Coordinates of C-alpha atoms in Angstrom, one line a residue:
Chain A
X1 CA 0.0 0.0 0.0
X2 CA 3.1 2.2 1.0
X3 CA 4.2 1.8 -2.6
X4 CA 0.3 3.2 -4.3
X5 CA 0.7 6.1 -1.9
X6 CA 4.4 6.6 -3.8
X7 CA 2.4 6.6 -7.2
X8 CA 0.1 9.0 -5.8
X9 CA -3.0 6.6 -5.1
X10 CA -4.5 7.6 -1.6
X11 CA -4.9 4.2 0.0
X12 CA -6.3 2.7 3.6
X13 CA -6.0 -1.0 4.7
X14 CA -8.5 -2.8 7.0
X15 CA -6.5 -4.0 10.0
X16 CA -7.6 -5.5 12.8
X17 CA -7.0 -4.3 16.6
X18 CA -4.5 -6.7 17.5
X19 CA -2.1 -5.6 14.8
X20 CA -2.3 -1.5 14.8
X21 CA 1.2 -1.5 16.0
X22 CA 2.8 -4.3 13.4
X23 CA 0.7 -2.1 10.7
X24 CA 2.2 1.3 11.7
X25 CA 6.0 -0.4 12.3
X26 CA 5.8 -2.3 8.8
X27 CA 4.1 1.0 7.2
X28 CA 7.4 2.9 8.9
X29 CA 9.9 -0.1 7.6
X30 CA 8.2 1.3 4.0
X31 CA 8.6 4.4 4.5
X32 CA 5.1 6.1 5.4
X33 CA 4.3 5.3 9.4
X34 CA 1.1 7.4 8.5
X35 CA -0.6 4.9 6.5
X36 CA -4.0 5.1 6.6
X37 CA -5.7 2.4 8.7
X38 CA -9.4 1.8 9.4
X39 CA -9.5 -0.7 12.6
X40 CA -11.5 -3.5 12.9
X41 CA -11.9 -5.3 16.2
X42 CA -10.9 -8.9 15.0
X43 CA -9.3 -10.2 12.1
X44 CA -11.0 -11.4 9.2
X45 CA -10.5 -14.5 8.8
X46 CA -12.4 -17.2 11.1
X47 CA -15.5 -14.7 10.6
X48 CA -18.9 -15.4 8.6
X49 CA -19.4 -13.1 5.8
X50 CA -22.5 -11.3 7.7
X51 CA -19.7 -10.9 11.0
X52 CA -17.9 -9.3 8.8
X53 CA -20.1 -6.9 7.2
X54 CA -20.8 -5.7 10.5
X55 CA -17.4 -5.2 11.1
X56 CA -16.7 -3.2 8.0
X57 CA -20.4 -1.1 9.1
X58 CA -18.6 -0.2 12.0
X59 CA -15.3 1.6 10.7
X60 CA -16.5 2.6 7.5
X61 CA -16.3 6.5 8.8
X62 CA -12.7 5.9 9.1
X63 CA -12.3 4.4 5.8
X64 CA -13.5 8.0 4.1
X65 CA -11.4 9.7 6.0
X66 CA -8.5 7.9 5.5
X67 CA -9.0 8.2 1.5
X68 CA -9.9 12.3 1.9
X69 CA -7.8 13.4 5.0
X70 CA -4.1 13.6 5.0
X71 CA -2.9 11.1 7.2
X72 CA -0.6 13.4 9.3
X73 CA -3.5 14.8 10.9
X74 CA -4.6 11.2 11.9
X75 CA -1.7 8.9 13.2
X76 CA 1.8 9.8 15.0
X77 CA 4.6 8.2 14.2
X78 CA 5.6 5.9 16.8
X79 CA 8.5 7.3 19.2
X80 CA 11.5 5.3 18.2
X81 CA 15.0 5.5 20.6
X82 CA 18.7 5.4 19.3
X83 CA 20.5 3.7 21.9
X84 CA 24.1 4.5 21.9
X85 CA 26.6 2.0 20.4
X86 CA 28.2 1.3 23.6
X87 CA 26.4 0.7 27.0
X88 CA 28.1 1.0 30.3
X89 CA 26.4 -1.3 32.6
X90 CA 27.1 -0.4 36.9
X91 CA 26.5 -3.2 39.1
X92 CA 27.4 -4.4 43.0
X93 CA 30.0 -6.8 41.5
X94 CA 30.3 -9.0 38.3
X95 CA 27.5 -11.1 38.6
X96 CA 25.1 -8.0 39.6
X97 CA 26.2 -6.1 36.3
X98 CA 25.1 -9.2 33.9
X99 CA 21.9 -9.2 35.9
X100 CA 21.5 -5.8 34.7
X101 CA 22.7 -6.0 31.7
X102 CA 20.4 -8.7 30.9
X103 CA 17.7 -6.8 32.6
X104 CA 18.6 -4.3 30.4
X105 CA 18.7 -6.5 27.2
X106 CA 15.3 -7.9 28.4
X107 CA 13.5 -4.2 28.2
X108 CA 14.7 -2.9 25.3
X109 CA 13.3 -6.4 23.4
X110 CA 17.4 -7.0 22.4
X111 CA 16.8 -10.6 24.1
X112 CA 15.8 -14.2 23.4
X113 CA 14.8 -14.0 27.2
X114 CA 17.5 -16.5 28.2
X115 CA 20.6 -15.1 30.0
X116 CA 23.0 -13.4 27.1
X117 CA 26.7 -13.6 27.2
X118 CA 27.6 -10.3 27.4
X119 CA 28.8 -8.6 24.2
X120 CA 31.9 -6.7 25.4
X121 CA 34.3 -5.3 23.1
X122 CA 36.9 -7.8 23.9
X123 CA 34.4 -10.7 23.0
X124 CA 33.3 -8.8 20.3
X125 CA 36.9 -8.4 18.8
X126 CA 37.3 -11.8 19.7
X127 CA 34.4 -13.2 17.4
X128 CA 35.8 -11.0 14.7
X129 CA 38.7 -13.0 14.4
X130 CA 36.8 -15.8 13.0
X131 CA 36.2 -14.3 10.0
X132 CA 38.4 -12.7 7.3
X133 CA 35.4 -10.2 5.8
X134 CA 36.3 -6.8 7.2
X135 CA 33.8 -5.6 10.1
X136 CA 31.7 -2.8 8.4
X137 CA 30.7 -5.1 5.4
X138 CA 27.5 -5.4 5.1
X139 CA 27.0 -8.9 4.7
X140 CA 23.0 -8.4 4.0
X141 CA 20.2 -5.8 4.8
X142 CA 17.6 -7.9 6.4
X143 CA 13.7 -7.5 6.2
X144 CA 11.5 -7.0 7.4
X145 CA 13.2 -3.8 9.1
X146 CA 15.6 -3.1 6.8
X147 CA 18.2 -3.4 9.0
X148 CA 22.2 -3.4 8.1
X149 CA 23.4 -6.5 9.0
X150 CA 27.4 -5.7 9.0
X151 CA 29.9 -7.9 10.0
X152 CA 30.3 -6.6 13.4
X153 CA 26.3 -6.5 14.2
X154 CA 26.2 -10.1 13.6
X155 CA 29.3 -10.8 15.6
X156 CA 27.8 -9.1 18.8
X157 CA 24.7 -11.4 18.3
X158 CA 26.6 -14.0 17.7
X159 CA 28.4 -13.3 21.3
X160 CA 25.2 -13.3 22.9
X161 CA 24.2 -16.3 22.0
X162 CA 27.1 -18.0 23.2
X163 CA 29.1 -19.0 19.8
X164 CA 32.6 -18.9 19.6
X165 CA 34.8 -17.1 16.8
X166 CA 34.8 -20.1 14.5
X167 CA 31.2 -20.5 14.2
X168 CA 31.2 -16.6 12.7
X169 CA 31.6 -17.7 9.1
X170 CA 29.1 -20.2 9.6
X171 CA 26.8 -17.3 11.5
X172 CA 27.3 -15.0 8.3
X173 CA 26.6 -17.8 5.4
X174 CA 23.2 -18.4 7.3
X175 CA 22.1 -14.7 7.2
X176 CA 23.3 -14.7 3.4
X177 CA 21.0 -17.7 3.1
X178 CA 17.9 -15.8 4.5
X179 CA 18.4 -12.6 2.9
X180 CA 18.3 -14.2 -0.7
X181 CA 15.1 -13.1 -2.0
X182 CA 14.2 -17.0 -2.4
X183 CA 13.7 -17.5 1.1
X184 CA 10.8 -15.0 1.3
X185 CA 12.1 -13.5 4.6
X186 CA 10.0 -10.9 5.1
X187 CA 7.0 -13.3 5.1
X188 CA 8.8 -15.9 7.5
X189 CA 9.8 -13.3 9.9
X190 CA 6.4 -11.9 10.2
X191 CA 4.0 -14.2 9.5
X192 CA 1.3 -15.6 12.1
X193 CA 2.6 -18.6 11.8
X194 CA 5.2 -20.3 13.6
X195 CA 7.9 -20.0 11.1
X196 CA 11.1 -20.9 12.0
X197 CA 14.5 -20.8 10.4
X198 CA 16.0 -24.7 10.4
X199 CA 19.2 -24.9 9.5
X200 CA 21.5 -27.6 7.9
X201 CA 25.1 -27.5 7.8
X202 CA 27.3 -29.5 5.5
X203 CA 31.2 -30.4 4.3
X204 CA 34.1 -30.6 6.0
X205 CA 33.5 -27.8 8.5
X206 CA 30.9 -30.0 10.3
X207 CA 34.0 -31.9 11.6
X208 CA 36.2 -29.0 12.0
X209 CA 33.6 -27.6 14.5
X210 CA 32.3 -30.6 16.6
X211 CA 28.8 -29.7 15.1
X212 CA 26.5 -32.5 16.0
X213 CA 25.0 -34.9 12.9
X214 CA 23.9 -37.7 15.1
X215 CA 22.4 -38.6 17.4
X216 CA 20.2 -35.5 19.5
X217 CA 21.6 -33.3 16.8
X218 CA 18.7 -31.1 17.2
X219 CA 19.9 -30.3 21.1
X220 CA 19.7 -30.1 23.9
X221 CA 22.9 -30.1 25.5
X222 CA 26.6 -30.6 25.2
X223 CA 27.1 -32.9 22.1
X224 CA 25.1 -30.0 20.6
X225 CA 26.9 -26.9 21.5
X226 CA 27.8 -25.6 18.3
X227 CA 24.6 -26.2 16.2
X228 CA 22.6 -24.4 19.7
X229 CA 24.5 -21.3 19.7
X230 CA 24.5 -21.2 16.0
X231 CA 21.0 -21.1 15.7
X232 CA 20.3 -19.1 18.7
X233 CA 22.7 -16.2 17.2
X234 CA 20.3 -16.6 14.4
X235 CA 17.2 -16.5 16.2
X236 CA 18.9 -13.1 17.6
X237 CA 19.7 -11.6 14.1
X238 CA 16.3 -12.1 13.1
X239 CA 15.8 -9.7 16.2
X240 CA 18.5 -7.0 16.4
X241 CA 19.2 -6.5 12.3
X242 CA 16.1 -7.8 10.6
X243 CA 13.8 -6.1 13.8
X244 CA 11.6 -9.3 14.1
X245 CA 10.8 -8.4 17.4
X246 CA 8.0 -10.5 18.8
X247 CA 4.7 -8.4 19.0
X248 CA 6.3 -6.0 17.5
X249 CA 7.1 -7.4 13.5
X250 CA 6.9 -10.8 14.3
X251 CA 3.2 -11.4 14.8
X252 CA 3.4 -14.6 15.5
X253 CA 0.0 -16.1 17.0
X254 CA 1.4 -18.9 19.5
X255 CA 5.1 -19.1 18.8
X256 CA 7.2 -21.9 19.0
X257 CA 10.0 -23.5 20.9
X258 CA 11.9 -24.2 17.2
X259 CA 12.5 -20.2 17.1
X260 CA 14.9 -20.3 19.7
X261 CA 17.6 -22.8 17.9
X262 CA 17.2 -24.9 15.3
X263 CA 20.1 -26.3 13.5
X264 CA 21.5 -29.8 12.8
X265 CA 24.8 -31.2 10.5
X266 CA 24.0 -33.7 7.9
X267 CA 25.4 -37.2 9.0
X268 CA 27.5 -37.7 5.5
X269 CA 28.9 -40.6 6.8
X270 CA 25.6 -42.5 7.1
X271 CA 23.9 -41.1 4.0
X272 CA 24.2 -44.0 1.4
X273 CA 23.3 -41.4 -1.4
X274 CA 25.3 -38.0 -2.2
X275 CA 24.9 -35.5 0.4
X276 CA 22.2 -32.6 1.0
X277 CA 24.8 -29.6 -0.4
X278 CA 26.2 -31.8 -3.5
X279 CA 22.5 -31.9 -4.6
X280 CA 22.1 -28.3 -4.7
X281 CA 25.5 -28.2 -6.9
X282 CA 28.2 -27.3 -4.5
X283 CA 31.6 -29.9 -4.2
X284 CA 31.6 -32.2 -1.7
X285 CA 34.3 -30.3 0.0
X286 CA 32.9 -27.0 0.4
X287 CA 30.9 -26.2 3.7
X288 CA 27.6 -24.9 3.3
X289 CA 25.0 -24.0 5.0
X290 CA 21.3 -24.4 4.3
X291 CA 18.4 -22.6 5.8
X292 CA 14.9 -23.8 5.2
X293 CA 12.1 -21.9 7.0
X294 CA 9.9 -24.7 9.0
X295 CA 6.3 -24.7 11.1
X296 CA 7.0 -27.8 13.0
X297 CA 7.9 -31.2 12.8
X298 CA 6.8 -34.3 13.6
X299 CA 8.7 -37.9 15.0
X300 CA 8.4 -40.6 12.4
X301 CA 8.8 -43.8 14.4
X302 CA 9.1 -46.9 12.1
X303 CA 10.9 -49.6 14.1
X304 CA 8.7 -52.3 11.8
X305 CA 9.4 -52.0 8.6
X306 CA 11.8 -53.1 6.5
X307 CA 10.9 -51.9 2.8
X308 CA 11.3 -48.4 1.1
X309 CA 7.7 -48.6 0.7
X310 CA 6.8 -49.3 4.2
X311 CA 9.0 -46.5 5.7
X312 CA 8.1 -43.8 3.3
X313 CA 4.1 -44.8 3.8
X314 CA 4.8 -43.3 7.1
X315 CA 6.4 -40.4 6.1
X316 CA 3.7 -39.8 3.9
X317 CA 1.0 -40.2 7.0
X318 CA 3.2 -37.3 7.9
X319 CA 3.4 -35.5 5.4
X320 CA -0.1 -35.4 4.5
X321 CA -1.4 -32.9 7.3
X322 CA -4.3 -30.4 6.2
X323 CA -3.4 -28.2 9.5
X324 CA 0.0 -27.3 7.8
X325 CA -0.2 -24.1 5.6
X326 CA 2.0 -25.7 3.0
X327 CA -0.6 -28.3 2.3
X328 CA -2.0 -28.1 -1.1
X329 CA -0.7 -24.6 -1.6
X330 CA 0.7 -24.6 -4.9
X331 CA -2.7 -24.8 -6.5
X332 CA -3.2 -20.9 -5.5
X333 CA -0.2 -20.3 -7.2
X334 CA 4.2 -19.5 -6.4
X335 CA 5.2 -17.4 -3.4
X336 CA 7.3 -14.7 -5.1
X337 CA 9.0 -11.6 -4.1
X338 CA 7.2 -8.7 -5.5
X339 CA 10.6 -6.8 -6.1
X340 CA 12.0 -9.5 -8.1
X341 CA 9.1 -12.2 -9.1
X342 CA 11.6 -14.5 -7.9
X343 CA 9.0 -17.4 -8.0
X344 CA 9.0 -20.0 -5.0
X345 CA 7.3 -23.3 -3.9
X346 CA 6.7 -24.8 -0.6
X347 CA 9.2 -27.2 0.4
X348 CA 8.9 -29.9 3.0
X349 CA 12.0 -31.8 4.2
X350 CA 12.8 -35.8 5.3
X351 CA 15.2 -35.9 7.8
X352 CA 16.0 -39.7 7.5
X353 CA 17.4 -41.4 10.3
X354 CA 20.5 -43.4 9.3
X355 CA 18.7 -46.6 9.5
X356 CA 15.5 -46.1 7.7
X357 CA 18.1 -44.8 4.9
X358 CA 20.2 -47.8 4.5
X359 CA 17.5 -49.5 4.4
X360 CA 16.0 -47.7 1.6
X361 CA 19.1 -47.6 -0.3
X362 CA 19.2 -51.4 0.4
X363 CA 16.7 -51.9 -1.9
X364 CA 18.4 -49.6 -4.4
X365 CA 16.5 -46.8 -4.3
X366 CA 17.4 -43.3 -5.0
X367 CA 16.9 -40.4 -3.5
X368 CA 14.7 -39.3 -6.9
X369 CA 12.9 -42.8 -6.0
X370 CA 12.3 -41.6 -2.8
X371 CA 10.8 -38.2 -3.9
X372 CA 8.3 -39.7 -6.3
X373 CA 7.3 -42.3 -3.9
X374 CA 5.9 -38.8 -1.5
X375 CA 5.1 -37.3 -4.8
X376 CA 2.8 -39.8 -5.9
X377 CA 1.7 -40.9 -2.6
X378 CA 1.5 -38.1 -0.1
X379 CA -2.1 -37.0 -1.5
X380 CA -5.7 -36.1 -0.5
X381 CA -8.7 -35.4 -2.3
X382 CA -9.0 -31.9 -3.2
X383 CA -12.0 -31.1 -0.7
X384 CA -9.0 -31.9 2.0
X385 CA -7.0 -30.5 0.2
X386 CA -8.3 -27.3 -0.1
X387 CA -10.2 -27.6 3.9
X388 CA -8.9 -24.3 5.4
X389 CA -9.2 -22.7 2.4
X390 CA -11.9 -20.4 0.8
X391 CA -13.1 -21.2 -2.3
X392 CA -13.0 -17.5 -3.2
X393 CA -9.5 -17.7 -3.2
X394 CA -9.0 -20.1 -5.7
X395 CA -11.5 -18.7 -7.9
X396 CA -9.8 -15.1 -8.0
X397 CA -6.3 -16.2 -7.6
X398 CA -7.1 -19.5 -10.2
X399 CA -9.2 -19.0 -12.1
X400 CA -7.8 -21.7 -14.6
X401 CA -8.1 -24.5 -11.8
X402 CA -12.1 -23.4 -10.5
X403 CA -13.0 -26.7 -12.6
X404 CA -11.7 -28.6 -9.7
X405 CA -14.0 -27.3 -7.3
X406 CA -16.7 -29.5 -9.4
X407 CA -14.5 -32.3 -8.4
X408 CA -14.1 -32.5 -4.5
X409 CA -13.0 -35.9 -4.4
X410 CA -10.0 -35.7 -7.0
X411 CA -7.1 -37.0 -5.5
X412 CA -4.2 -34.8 -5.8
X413 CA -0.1 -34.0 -4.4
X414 CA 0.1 -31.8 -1.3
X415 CA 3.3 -30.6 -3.9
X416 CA 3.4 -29.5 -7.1
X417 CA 5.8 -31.5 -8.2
X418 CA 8.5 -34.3 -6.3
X419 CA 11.4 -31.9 -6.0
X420 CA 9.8 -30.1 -3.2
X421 CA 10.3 -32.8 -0.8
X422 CA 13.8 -32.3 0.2
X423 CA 15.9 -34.9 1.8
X424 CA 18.7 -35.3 4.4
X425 CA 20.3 -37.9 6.7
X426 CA 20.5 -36.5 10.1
X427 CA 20.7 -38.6 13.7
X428 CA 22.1 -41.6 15.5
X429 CA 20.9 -45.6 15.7
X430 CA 16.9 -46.3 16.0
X431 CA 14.1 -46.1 13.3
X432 CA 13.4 -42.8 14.3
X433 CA 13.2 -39.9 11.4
X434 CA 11.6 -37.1 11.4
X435 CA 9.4 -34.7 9.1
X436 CA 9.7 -31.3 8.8
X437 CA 6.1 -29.3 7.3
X438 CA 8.3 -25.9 5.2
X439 CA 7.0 -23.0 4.2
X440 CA 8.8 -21.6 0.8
X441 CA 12.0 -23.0 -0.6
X442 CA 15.8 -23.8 0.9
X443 CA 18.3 -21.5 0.6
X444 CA 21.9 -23.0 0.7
X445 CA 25.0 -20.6 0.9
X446 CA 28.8 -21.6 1.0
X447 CA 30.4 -21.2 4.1
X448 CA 33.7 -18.5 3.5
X449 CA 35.8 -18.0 6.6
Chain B
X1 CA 31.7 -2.9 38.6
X2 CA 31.3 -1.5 35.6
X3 CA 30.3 -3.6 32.1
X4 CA 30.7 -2.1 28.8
X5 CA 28.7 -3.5 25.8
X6 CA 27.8 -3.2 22.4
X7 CA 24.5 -2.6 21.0
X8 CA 23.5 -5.4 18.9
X9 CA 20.8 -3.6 17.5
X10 CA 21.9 -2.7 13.8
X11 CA 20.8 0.4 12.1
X12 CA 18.1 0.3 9.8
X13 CA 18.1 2.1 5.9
X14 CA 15.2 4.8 6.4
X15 CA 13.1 5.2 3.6
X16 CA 10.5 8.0 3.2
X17 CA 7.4 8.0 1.3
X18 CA 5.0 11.0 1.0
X19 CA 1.5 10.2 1.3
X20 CA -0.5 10.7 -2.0
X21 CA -2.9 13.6 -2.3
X22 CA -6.1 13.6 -0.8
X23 CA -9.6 14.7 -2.8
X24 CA -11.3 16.3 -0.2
X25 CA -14.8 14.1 -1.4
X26 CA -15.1 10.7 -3.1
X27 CA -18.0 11.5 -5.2
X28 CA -17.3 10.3 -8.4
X29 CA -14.3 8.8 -8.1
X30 CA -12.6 6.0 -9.0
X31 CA -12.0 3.5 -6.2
X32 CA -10.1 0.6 -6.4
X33 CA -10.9 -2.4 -4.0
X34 CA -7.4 -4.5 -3.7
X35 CA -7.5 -7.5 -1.7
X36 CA -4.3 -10.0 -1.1
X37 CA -6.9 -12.7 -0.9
X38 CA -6.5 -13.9 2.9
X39 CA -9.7 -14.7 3.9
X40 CA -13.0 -12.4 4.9
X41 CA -11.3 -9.7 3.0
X42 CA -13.3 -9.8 -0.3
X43 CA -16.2 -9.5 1.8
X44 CA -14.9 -6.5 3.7
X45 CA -14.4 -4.7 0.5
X46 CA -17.6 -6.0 -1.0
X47 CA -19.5 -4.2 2.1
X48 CA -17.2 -0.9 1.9
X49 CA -18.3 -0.3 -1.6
X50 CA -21.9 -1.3 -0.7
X51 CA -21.7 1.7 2.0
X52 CA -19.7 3.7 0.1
X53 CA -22.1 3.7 -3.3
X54 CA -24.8 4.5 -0.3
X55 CA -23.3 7.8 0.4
X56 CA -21.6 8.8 -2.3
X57 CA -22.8 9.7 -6.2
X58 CA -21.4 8.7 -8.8
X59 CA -18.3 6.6 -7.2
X60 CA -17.6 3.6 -9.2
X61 CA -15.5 0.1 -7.9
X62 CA -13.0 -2.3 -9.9
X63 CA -11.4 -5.2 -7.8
X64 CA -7.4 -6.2 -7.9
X65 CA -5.4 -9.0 -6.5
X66 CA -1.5 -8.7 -6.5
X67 CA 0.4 -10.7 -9.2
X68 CA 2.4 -12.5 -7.3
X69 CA 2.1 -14.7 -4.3
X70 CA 0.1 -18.1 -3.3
X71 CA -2.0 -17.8 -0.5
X72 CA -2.2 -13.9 -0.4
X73 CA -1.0 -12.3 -3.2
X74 CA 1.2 -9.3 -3.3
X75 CA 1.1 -6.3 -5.4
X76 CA 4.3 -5.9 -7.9
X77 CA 5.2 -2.3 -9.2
X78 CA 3.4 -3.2 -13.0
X79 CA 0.3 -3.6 -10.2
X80 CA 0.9 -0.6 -8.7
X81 CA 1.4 1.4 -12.4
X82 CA -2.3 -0.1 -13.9
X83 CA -4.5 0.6 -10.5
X84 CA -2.6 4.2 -10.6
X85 CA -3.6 4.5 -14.1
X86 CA -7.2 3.2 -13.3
X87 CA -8.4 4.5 -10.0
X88 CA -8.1 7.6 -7.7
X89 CA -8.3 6.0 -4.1
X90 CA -7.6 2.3 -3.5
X91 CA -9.2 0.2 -0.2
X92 CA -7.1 -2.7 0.6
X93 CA -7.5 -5.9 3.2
X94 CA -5.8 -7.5 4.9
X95 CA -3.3 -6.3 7.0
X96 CA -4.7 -8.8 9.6

């Protein structure tokens, strides 16, 4: 809307109560905190047309007046506060000053809300040392606040998290990977939903660090150290560069314990096929790292079976969930960045334990065998398909595929086509893999120290 | 004890945008209804220009989606430059 009022279109959005303050911060991120608003008292969606035209009844005053008054005279900009670059923090003794200074941290929104290692200028110099890439490159501007991620901003939130100097390169290739207009950033980081950034690392670096491929690779705890600090630094990037404060840009309905840390090696040694980064065209021996934005996962037990077919069945009983916004998707159309109409589909992503791969591969199957085996399987009829989903919206944003709404029962993918099930080896002994529900496509970045 | 930090907070690239004109009536005009197709919002609009054709002569409606997008479409700038061309005031849902 920001960009009509640029070509000289007066504009006002319906917005509901509970996201006047996301509206007016994104509007600012734009460019025009001013944007006319006319407030409704609930969202939308979850309303019956006739709940809605009451709504609508009730603020339509607002929506003249945001069309024929300026919008100075309406809405003030939001007070926003600098904070200087460095903080002196007085305390009683040591431990009194981190209790402040995460006290501190905790008010102005800067934390995750677990205790933050403090980001002195010795730690901070420190962390820089990890890295070759000068301090004031900017290594990406992140949405949706358009904030300057340098090399140095990262490195502080990368001391806060608790990583250590050489996890910086791997730190910097992650917020590479989210800024590429593929990964539809902006969307992830504000979205309702619980969107969270998963990432996978891969090459030689994975033994270089100690970063855990096996088994509890996910975390907790101390076999995990490098792959929780690495994600947590992310977590706090999305924060302190991109601004995905919660509440405040990230509008997220519930949240989710995933956003705090999320990240995993691939176990190369146990994956009978090439690994995850080879696939996406990078050497064997470069580290890489991918990021793949994720609502949740489920555990996909299968001590049972012993057949390809039997093991993926149960990934597909995974896979085929009609509370997962992902599902059925592609038949309203490709995400795509408006800037670039870089086009997009929803990914989803195996994590195969090492067992339930060998014994796939036993059978001489591929990982392309494995993909069409989901592809062909992992479908619904379109009525289920299509359950939290208006008709309306297929109709205006579809108009090509309406015909299918005369066909509730058609069975079709919850994918488009059997390349967006991605696929990786991850975990120690036990027939336990797991399925990740994505939202939009991977992103994988090489990892340059 | 003192504890110096660093901010972690980056800086962020300021844009500015000036809001468009305002007509001081609608009557006649051109009003463009754009919805990004999340749910409810077609029939927010559909009741806006219900009330709005109540109370105002001569004002006239024509509905946009965004280009782009999946679940709720987003406007692209070749968007932007046709409802510019067609309309004089736009009413958009949903910004939840």
């Amino acid at each position: 809307m920001v960009e009509m009022e640029r070509a000289g279109l007066p504009t006002v959005s319906f917005t509901a109560a509970g996201f006047v303050k996301d509206a007016r911060r994104s509007a600012q991120a734009f460019g025009l905190t001013a944007l006319p608003i006319a407030v409704v008292p609930l969202p939308l969606t979850n309303q019956t047309p006739e709940e809605v035209r009451r709504a609508v009844d009730g603020c339509i005053d607002q929506v003249i007046q945001g069309l024929t008054e300026s919008p100075a005279t309406i809405v003030e900009a939001p007070a926003a506060g600098p904070a200087a670059e460095r903080l002196t923090i007085e305390g009683a003794d040591t431990l009194d000053a981190l209790d402040r200074m995460n006290g501190l941290f905790l008010e102005r929104g800067w934390s995750d809300a677990f205790p933050l290692v403090p980001p002195t200028p010795d730690r901070v110099e420190r962390m820089l040392g990890g890295t070759r890439r000068a301090r004031d490159e900017v290594v990406a501007v992140l949405e949706p606040g358009f904030g300057v991620g340098t090399v140095e901003k990262i490195a502080i939130n990368a001391v806060m998290a608790g990583c250590r100097p050489e996890h910086l390169p791997v730190l910097l290739a992650a917020v590479e990977a989210v800024a590429d207009p593929r990964f539809l950033l902006r969307i992830a980081a504000m979205s309702t939903g619980p969107h969270a950034p998963l990432i996978l690392v891969n090459g030689p670096i994975v033994r270089q660090l100690g970063i855990n491929s096996g088994r509890c690779a996910l975390g907790p705890g101390a076999p995990s150290f490098p792959n929780v600090v690495i994600g947590r630094a992310l977590r706090l990037v999305y924060m302190n560069v991109g601004q995905a404060y919660p509440g405040l840009m990230d509008m997220d309905t519930i949240g989710s314990a995933n956003k705090f840390s999320l990240c995993a090696a691939e176990n190369e040694e146990a994956n009978p096929w090439e690994p995850f980064h080879v696939e996406k065209g990078f050497d064997r021996d470069q580290s890489t790292v991918t990021v793949q934005t994720v609502y949740g996962q489920t555990d996909v037990l299968d001590f049972a079976n012993t057949t390809p077919e039997r093991i993926l069945q149960t990934v597909v009983s995974a896979a085929t969930n009609i509370a997962i916004g992902s599902t059925g998707r592609w038949l309203e159309g490709h995400w795509a960045d408006p800037r670039t109409k870089v086009t997009v589909r929803d990914h989803g992503l195996v994590m195969l334990c090492p067992e339930h791969a060998a014994i796939i591969a036993k059978h001489g199957w591929s990982k392309a065998d494995i993909r069409r085996f989901l592809y062909e399987n992992a479908r619904m009829p379109f009525r289920l398909l299509r359950w939290t989903k208006e008709p309306s919206t297929l109709i205006a944003g579809r108009p090509d595929l309406q015909w299918l709404l005369q066909h509730p029962d058609l069975e079709l993918p919850i994918f488009e086509v059997p390349d967006c099930f991605e696929i990786a080896v991850v975990g120690g002994p036990a027939g336990r893999s797991m399925y990740f529900y994505g939202a939009h496509e991977p992103v994988t970045k090489p990892i340059e120290r | 004890m003192r504890l110096e930090v660093l901010n972690p907070q980056a800086a962020t690239i300021e844009q500015t945008v000036k809001a468009a004109h305002r007509p001081s009536d609608l009557q006649g005009k051109r009003i463009g209804l754009y919805w990004n197709l999340k749910a409810g919002g077609d029939h927010a609009l559909t009741r806006a220009a219900e009330l709005l054709t109540e109370r105002l002569p001569g004002v006239t409606f024509k509905r946009y989606w965004g280009e782009v997008g999946s679940l709720f479409r987003m406007a692209t700038a070749s968007d932007v430059e046709r409802i510019a061309a067609e309309c004089d005031a736009v009413i958009g849902t949903t910004s939840d």
